mmCIF file of C-alpha atoms in Angstrom:
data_model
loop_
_atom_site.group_PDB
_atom_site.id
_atom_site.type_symbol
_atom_site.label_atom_id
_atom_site.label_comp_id
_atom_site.label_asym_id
_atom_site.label_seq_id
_atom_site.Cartn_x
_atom_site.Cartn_y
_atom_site.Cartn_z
ATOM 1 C CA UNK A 893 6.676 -44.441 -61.384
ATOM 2 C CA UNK A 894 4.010 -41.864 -60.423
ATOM 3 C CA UNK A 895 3.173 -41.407 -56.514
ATOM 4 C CA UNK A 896 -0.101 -41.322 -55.315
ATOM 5 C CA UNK A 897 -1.326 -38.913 -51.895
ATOM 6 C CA UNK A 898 -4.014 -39.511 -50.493
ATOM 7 C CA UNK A 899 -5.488 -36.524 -48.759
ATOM 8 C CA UNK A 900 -5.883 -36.914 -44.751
ATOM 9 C CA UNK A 901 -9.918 -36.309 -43.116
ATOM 10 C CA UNK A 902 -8.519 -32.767 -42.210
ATOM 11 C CA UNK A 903 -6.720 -32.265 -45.463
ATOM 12 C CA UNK A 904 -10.135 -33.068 -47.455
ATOM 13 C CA UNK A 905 -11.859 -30.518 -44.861
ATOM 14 C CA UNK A 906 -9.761 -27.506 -45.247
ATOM 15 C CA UNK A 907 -9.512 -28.151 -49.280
ATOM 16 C CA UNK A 908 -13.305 -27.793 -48.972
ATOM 17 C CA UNK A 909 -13.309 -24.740 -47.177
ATOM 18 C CA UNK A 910 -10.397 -23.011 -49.390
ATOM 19 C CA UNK A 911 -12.772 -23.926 -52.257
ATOM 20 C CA UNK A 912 -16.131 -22.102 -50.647
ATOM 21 C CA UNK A 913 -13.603 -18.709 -49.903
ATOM 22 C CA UNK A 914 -12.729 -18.670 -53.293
ATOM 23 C CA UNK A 915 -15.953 -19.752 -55.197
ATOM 24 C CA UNK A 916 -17.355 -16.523 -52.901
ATOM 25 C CA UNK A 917 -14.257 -14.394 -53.717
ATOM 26 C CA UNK A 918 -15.184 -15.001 -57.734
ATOM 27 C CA UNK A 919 -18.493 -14.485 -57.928
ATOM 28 C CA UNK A 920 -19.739 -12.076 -55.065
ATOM 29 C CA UNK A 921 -18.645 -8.013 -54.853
ATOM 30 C CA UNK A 922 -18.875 -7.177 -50.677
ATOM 31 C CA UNK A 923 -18.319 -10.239 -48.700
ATOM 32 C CA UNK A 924 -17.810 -10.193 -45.086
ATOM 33 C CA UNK A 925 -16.342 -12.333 -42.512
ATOM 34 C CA UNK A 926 -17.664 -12.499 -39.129
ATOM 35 C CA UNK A 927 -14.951 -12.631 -36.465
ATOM 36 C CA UNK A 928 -15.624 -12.665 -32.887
ATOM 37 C CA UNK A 929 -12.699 -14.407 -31.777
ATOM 38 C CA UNK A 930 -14.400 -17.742 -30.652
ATOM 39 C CA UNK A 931 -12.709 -20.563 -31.623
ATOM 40 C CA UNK A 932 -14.457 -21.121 -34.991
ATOM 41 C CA UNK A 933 -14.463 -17.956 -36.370
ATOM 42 C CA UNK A 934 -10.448 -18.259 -35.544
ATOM 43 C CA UNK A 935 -10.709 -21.225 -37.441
ATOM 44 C CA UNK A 936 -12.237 -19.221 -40.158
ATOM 45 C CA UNK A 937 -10.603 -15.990 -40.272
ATOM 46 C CA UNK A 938 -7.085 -18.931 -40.456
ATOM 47 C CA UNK A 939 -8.740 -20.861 -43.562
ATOM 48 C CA UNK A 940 -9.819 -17.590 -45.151
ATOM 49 C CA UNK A 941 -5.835 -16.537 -44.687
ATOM 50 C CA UNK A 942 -4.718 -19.948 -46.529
ATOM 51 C CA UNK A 943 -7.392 -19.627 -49.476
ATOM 52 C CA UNK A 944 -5.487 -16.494 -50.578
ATOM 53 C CA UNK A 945 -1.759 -16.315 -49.897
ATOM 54 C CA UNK A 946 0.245 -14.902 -50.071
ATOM 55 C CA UNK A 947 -2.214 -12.078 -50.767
ATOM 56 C CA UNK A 948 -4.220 -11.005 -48.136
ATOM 57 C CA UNK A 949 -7.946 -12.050 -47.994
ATOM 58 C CA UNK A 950 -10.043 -9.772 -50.254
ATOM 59 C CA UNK A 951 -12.706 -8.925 -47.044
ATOM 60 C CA UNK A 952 -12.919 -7.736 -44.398
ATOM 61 C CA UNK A 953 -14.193 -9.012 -40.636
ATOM 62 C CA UNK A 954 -17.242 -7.930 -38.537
ATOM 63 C CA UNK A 955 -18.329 -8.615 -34.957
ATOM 64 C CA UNK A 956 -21.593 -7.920 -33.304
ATOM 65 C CA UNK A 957 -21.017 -6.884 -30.245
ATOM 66 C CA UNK A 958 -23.590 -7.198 -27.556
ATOM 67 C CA UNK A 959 -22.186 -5.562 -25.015
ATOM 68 C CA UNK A 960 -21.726 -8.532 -22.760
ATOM 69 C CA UNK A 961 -18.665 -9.944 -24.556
ATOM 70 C CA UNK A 962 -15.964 -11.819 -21.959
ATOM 71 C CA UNK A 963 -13.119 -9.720 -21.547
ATOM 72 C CA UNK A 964 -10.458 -12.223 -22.693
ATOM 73 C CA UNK A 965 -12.116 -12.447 -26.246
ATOM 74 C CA UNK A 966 -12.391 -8.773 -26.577
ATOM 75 C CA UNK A 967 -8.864 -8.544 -26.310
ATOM 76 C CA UNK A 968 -8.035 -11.583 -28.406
ATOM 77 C CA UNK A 969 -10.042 -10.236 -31.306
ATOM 78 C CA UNK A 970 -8.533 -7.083 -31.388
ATOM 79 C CA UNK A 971 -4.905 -8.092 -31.316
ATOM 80 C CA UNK A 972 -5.273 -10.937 -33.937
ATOM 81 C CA UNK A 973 -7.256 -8.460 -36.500
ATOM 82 C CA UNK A 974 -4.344 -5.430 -35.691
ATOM 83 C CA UNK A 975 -1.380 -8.586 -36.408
ATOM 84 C CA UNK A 976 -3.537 -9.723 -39.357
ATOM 85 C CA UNK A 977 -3.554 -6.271 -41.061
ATOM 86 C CA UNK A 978 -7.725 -6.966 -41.863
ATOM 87 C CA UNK A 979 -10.218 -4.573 -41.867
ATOM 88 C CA UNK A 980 -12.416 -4.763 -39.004
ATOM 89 C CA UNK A 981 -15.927 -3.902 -38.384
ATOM 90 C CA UNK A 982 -17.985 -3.773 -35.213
ATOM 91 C CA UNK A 983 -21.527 -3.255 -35.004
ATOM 92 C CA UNK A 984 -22.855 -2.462 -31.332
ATOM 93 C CA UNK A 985 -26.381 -3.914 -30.278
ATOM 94 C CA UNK A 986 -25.750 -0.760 -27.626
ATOM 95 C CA UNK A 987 -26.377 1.467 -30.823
ATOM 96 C CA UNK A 988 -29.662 -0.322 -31.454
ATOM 97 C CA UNK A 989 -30.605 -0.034 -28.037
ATOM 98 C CA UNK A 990 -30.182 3.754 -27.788
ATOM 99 C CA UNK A 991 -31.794 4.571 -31.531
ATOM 100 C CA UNK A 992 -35.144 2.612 -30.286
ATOM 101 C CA UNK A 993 -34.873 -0.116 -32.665
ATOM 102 C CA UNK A 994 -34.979 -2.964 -29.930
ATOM 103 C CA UNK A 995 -35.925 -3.044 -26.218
ATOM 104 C CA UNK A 996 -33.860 -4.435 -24.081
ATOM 105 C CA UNK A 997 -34.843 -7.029 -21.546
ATOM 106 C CA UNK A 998 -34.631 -6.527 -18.233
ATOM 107 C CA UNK A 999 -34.705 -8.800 -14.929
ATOM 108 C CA UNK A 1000 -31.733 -10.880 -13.333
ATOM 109 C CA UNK A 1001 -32.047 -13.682 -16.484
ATOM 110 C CA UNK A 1002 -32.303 -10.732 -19.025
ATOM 111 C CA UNK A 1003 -30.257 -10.947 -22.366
ATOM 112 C CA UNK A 1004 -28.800 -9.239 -25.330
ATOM 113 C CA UNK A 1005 -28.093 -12.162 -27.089
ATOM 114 C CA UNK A 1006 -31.794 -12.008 -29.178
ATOM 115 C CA UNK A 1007 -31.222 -8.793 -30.012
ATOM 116 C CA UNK A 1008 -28.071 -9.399 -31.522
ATOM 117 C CA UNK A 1009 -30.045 -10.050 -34.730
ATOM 118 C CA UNK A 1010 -31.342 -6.316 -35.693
ATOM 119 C CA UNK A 1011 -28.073 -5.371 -35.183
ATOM 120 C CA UNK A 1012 -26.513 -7.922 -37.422
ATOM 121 C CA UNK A 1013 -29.264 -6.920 -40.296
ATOM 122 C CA UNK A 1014 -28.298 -3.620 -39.966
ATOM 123 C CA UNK A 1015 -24.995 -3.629 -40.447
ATOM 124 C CA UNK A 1016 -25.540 -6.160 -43.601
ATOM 125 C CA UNK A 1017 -27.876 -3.286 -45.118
ATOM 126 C CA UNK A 1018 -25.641 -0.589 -44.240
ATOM 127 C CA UNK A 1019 -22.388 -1.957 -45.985
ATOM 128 C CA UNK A 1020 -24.582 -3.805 -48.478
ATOM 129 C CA UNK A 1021 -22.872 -7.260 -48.366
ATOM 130 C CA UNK A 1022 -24.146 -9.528 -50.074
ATOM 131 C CA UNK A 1023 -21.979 -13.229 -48.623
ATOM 132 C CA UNK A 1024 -21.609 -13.362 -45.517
ATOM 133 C CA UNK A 1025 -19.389 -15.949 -43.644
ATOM 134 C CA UNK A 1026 -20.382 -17.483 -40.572
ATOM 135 C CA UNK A 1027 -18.511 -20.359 -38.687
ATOM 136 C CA UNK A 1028 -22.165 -22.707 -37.696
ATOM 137 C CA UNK A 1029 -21.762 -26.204 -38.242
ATOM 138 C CA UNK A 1030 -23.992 -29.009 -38.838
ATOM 139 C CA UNK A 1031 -23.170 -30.771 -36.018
ATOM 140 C CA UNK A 1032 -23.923 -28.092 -33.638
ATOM 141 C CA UNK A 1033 -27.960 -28.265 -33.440
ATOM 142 C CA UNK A 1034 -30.943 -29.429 -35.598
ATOM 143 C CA UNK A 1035 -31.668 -26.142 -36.945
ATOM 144 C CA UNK A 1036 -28.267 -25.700 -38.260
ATOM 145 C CA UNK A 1037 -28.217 -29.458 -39.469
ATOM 146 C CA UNK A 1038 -30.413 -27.915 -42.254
ATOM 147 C CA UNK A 1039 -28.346 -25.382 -43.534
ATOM 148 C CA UNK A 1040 -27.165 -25.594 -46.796
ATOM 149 C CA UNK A 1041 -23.099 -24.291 -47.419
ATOM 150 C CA UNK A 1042 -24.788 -21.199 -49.054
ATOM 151 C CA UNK A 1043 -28.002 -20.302 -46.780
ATOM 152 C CA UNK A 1044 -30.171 -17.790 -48.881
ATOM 153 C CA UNK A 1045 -31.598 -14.456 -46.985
ATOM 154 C CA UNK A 1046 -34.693 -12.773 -48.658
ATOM 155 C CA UNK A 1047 -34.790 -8.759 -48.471
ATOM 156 C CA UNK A 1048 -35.714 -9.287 -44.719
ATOM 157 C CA UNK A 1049 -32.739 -11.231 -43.748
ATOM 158 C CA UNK A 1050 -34.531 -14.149 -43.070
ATOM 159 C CA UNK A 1051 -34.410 -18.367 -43.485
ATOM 160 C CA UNK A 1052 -37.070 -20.244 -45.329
ATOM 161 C CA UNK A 1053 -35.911 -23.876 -44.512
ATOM 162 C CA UNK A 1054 -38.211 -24.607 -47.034
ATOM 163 C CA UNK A 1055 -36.526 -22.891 -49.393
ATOM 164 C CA UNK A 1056 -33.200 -24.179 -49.809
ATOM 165 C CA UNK A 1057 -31.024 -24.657 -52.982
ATOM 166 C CA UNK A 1058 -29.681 -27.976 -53.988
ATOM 167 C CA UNK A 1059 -25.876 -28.124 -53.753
ATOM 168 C CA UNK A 1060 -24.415 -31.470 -55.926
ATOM 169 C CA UNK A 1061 -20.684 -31.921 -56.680
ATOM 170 C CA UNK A 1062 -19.582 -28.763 -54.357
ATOM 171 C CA UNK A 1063 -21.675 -26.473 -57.044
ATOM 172 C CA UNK A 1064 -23.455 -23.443 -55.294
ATOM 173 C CA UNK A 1065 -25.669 -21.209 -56.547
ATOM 174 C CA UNK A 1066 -24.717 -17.575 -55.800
ATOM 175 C CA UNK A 1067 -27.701 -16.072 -57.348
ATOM 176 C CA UNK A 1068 -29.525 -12.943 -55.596
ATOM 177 C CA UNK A 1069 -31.262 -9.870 -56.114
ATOM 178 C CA UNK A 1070 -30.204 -6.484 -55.239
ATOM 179 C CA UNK A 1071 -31.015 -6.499 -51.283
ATOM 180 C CA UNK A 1072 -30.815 -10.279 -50.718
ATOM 181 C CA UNK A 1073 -27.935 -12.244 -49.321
ATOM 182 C CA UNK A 1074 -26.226 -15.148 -49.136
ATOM 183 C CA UNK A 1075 -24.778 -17.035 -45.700
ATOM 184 C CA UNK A 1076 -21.872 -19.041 -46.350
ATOM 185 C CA UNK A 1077 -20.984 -21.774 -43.865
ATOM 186 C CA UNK A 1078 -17.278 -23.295 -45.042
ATOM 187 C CA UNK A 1079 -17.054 -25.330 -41.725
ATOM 188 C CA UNK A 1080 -20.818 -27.027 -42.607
ATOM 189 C CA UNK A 1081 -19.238 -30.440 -42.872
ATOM 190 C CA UNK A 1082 -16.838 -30.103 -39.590
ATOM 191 C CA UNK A 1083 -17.435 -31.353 -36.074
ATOM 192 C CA UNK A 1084 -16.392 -29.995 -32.814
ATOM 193 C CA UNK A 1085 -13.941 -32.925 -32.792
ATOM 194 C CA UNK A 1086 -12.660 -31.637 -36.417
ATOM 195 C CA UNK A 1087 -12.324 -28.048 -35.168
ATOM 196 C CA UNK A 1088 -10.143 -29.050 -32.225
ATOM 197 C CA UNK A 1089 -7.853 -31.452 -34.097
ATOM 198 C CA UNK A 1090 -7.327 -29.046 -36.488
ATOM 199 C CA UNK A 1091 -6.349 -26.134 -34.063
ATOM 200 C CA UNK A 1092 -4.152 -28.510 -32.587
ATOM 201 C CA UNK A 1093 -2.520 -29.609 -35.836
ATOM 202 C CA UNK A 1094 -2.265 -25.956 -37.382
ATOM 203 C CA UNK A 1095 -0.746 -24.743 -33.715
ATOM 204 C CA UNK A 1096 -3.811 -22.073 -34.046
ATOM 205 C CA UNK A 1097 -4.199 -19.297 -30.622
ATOM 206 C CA UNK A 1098 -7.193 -19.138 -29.358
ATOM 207 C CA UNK A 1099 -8.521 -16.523 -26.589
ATOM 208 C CA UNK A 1100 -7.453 -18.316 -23.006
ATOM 209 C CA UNK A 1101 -10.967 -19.222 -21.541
ATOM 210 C CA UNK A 1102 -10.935 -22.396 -24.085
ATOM 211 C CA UNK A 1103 -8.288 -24.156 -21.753
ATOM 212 C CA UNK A 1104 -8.806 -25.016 -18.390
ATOM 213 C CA UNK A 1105 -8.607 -22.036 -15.712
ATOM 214 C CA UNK A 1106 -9.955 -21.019 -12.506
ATOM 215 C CA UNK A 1107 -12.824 -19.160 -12.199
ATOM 216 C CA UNK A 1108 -15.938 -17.788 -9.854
ATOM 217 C CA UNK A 1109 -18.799 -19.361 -11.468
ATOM 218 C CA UNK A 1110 -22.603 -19.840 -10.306
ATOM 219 C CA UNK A 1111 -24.575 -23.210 -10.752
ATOM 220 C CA UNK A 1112 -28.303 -22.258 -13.049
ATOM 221 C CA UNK A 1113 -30.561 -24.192 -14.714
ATOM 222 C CA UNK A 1114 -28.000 -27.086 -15.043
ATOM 223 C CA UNK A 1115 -25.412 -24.849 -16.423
ATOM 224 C CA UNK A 1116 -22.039 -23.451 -14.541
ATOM 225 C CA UNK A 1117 -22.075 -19.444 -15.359
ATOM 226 C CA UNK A 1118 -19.070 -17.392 -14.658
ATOM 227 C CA UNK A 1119 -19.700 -14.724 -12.311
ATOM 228 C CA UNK A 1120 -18.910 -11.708 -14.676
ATOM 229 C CA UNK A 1121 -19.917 -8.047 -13.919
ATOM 230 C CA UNK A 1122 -22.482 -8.642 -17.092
ATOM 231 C CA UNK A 1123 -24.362 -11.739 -14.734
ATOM 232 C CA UNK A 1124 -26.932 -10.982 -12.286
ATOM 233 C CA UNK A 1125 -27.182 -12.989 -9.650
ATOM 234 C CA UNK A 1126 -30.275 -14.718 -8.949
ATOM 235 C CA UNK A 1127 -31.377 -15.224 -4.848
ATOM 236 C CA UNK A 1128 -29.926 -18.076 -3.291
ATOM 237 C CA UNK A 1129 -27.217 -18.394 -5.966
ATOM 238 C CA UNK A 1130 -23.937 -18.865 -4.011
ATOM 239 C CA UNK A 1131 -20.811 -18.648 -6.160
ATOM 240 C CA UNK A 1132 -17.608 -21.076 -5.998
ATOM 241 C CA UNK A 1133 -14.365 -21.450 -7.538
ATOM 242 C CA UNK A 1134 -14.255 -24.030 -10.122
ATOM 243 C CA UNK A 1135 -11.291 -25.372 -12.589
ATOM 244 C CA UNK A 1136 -13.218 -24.835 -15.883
ATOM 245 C CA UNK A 1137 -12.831 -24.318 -19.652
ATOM 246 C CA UNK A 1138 -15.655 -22.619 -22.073
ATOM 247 C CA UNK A 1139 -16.640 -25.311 -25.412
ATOM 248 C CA UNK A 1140 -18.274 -22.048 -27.498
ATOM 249 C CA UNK A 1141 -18.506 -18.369 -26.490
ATOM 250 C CA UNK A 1142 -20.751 -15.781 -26.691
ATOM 251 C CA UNK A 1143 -22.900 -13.595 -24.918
ATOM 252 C CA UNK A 1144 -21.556 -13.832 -20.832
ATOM 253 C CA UNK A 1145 -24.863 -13.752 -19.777
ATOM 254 C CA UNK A 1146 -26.044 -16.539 -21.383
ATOM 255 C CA UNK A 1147 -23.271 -19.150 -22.591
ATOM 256 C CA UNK A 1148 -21.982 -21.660 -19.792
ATOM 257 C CA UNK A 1149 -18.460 -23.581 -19.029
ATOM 258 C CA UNK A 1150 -17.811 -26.947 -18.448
ATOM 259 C CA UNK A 1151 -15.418 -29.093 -15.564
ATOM 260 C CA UNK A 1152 -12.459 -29.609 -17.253
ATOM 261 C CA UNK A 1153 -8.636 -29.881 -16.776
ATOM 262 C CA UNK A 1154 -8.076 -29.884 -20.265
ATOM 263 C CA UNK A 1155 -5.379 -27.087 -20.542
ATOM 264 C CA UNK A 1156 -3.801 -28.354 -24.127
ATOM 265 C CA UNK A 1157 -5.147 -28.668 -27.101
ATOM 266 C CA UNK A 1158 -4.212 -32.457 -27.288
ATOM 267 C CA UNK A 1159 -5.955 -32.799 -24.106
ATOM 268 C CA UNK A 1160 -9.050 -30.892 -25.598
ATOM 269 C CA UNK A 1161 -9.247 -33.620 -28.265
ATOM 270 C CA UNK A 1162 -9.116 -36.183 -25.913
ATOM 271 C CA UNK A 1163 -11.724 -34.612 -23.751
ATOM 272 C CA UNK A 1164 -13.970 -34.057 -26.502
ATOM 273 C CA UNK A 1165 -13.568 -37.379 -28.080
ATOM 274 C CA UNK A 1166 -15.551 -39.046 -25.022
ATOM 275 C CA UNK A 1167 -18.306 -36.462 -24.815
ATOM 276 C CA UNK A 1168 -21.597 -37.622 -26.695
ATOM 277 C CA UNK A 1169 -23.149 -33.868 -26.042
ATOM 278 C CA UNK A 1170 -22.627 -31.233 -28.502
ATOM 279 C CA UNK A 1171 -20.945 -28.098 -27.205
ATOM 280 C CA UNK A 1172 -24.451 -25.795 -27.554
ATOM 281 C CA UNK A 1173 -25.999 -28.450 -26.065
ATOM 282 C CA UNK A 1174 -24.619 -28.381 -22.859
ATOM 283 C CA UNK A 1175 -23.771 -24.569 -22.921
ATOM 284 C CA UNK A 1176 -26.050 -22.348 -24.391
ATOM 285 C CA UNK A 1177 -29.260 -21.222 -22.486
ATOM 286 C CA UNK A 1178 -29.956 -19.490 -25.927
ATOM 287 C CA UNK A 1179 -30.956 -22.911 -27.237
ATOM 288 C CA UNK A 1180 -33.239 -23.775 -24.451
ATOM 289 C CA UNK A 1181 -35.922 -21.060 -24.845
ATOM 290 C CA UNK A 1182 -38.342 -23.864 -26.528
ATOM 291 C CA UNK A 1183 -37.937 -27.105 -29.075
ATOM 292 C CA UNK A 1184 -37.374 -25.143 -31.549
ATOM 293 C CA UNK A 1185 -35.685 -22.338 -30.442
ATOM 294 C CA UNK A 1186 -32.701 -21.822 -32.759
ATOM 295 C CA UNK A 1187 -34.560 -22.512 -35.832
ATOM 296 C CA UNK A 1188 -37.210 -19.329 -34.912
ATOM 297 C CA UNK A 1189 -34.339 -17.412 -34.116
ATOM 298 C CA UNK A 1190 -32.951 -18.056 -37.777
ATOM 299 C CA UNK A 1191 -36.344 -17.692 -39.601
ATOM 300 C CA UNK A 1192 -35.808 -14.212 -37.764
ATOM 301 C CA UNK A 1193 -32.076 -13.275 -39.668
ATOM 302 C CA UNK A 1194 -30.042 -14.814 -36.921
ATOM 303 C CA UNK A 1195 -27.036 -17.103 -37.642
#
């Protein structure tokens, strides 16, 4: 009598990402993983671990650093690459600064998180890789929605929306010339919800601002900042204690927390389950600048 599994919603989700590592792995020579230590790259960096075991992954991980990283994910990202054993890479948007090749805003709302993009271009020239992962989903705004799994890059770096490659059957098409590069999203097809259940069901760390903790934050432009030494405040900005919990992470200046005494990831799930706003939505100022504001950014060579 033959048995029949059937695979779980998460199963069929992490098969599909194992599949993207290892159709890059086969057919590109300098891939790169980008590793910040927010919660999907963790994600990531964990499925890139499984697609190869017991050997170790066959790339290494980057970070652009802006400068104006929280603390807490610093340190996360540097003791899970040193207990990993992977190579890792960080490319400062300081360095850019101080070489002239971007100007740095200034003013209490001022940002690095725009110029985050030379910086990232740079470092893809300078190592000349040619995939490089990223950890956007679909379900995280429009821009992204239009993504394909592998995102071509032109010379420049940048998007053509216009340009994308048909992808039937889970078939990609590699294909570039010297100087070109290809994206590679292996969490396209997972939600926020996804992401969470499966932390919770693979018992993954993540850095300790995802769970609920007290903190000094400041209330702007309908968003709850946390008062770090990287925020300036603005007049008549009072800040307050506040029991909160970050949905994405980024640049401190710029990326917001939520109310939340979600402390578990069970309790994440559940939290996340009843919210009908995605996690950008409701906490990145990046994504406000204008309509579209993340899709100009990726035209540019942004993620």
């Amino acid at each position: 009598m033959t048995s029949t599994y059937e695979l779980s919603h998460l199963d069929a989700l992490e098969a599909e990402s194992v599949h993207v590592f290892r159709e890059v792995a086969a057919t590109f020579e300098r891939p790169v993983l980008l590793f910040s230590g927010g919660k999907d790259s963790v994600v990531l960096l964990h499925l890139a671990i499984k697609a190869f075991w017991p050997a170790p992954p066959p790339f290494g991980v980057s970070h652009v650093d802006t400068g104006h990283n929280f603390d807490e994910v610093l340190e996360f990202r540097d003791r899970t690459v040193e207990k990993l054993g992977v190579r890792l890479l960080v490319g400062r948007v300081q360095d850019d600064i101080d070489a002239g090749r971007v100007v740095e805003e200034t003013g209490p709302r001022a940002s690095r998180n725009r110029l985050q993009t030379a910086t990232l271009l740079r470092v893809i020239r300078e190592n000349a890789f040619d995939a490089v992962f990223g950890g956007a989903r679909r379900d995280e705004e429009k821009a992204r929605a239009k993504e394909r799994v592998f995102s071509f890059r032109d010379e420049f770096g940048q998007w053509d929306p216009r340009n994308q490659r048909p992808e039937l059957w889970n078939l990609y098409n590699g294909r570039h010339r010297k100087g070109e590069h290809i994206r590679v999203f292996p969490l396209s097809n997972w939600t926020e919800l996804d992401v969470w259940s499966y932390i919770a069901a693979e018992e993954i760390e993540l850095p300790s601002i995802y769970y609920a903790h007290r903190r000094e934050v400041v209330q702007r432009d309908g968003m709850l900042l946390a008062r770090t030494r990287h925020l300036t405040l603005l007049d008549g900005e009072h800040p307050y204690e506040a029991t909160v919990r970050f949905r994405t992470v980024g640049d401190a200046t710029c990326t917001g927390c939520v109310e939340s005494t979600a402390a578990t990831p069970a309790e994440v799930v559940a939290e996340i389950a009843a919210t009908r706003i995605t996690e950008r939505g409701a906490t990145r100022a990046d994504d406000r600048i204008s309509e579209a504001g993340m899709e100009d950014r990726k035209k540019e060579g942004y993620f």
